CSV table of C-alpha atoms in Angstrom, one decimal:
chain,number,residue,atom,x,y,z
A,90,UNK,CA,6.4,-3.8,1.5
A,91,UNK,CA,4.2,-0.8,0.9
A,92,UNK,CA,0.6,-1.5,0.0
A,93,UNK,CA,-1.7,1.2,-1.2
A,94,UNK,CA,-5.2,0.9,-2.5
A,95,UNK,CA,-8.2,3.1,-3.0
A,96,UNK,CA,-11.3,1.9,-1.1
A,97,UNK,CA,-13.5,1.9,-4.2
A,98,UNK,CA,-11.1,1.1,-7.1
A,99,UNK,CA,-11.4,-1.8,-9.5
A,100,UNK,CA,-8.9,-3.8,-7.5
A,101,UNK,CA,-10.8,-5.2,-4.5
A,102,UNK,CA,-9.5,-4.3,-1.0
A,103,UNK,CA,-9.8,-8.0,-0.1
A,104,UNK,CA,-6.7,-8.8,-2.1
A,105,UNK,CA,-4.7,-6.1,-0.2
A,106,UNK,CA,-6.0,-7.4,3.1
A,107,UNK,CA,-5.1,-11.0,2.1
A,108,UNK,CA,-1.6,-9.8,1.2
A,109,UNK,CA,-1.3,-8.1,4.5
A,110,UNK,CA,-2.3,-11.3,6.3
A,111,UNK,CA,0.3,-13.3,4.4
A,112,UNK,CA,3.0,-10.8,5.0
A,113,UNK,CA,2.2,-10.8,8.7
A,114,UNK,CA,2.4,-14.6,8.9
A,115,UNK,CA,5.9,-14.4,7.3
A,116,UNK,CA,7.1,-11.5,9.5
A,117,UNK,CA,7.6,-9.2,6.6
A,118,UNK,CA,7.3,-5.5,7.5
A,119,UNK,CA,4.7,-3.6,5.6
A,120,UNK,CA,2.6,-0.4,5.5
A,121,UNK,CA,-0.9,-0.6,4.3
A,122,UNK,CA,-2.7,2.6,3.3
A,123,UNK,CA,-6.3,2.6,2.2
A,124,UNK,CA,-7.2,5.8,0.5
A,125,UNK,CA,-10.7,7.2,-0.2
A,126,UNK,CA,-11.8,7.3,-3.8
A,127,UNK,CA,-11.7,5.2,-6.9
A,128,UNK,CA,-8.3,6.0,-8.4
A,129,UNK,CA,-5.7,3.3,-9.1
A,130,UNK,CA,-1.9,3.5,-8.8
A,131,UNK,CA,-0.8,6.6,-10.7
A,132,UNK,CA,-4.1,8.3,-9.7
A,133,UNK,CA,-2.9,8.5,-6.0
A,134,UNK,CA,0.9,8.4,-6.6
A,135,UNK,CA,1.3,12.0,-5.7
A,136,UNK,CA,-0.4,11.5,-2.4
A,137,UNK,CA,1.5,8.4,-1.3
A,138,UNK,CA,4.9,9.2,-2.9
A,139,UNK,CA,6.4,10.9,0.2
A,140,UNK,CA,5.4,8.0,2.4
A,141,UNK,CA,6.8,5.5,0.0
A,142,UNK,CA,10.1,7.3,0.0
A,143,UNK,CA,10.1,7.3,3.8
A,144,UNK,CA,9.3,3.6,3.9
A,145,UNK,CA,12.1,2.8,1.5
A,146,UNK,CA,14.6,5.0,3.5
A,147,UNK,CA,13.6,3.2,6.7
A,148,UNK,CA,13.8,-0.4,5.4
A,149,UNK,CA,16.4,-0.4,2.6
C-alpha cells in the first residue's frame, strides 16, 4: 500500500500513522510519504506519481 499525506492537510497524520501501524502488524508492505504543506490528494499527485508507479511496478 502507498500512503501519502501532507503534514498540515485537513486529514490528520494520526490516521496515516495508525494505518501504517496496522499494516505493519499484518505484514503488509507499504510506503509512507509525509509531504510538507497543506495540499490533499490531487494537490500533491504530480510529486508522488512517479513513486506510486515504482511502488506498483515492484509489488504488482
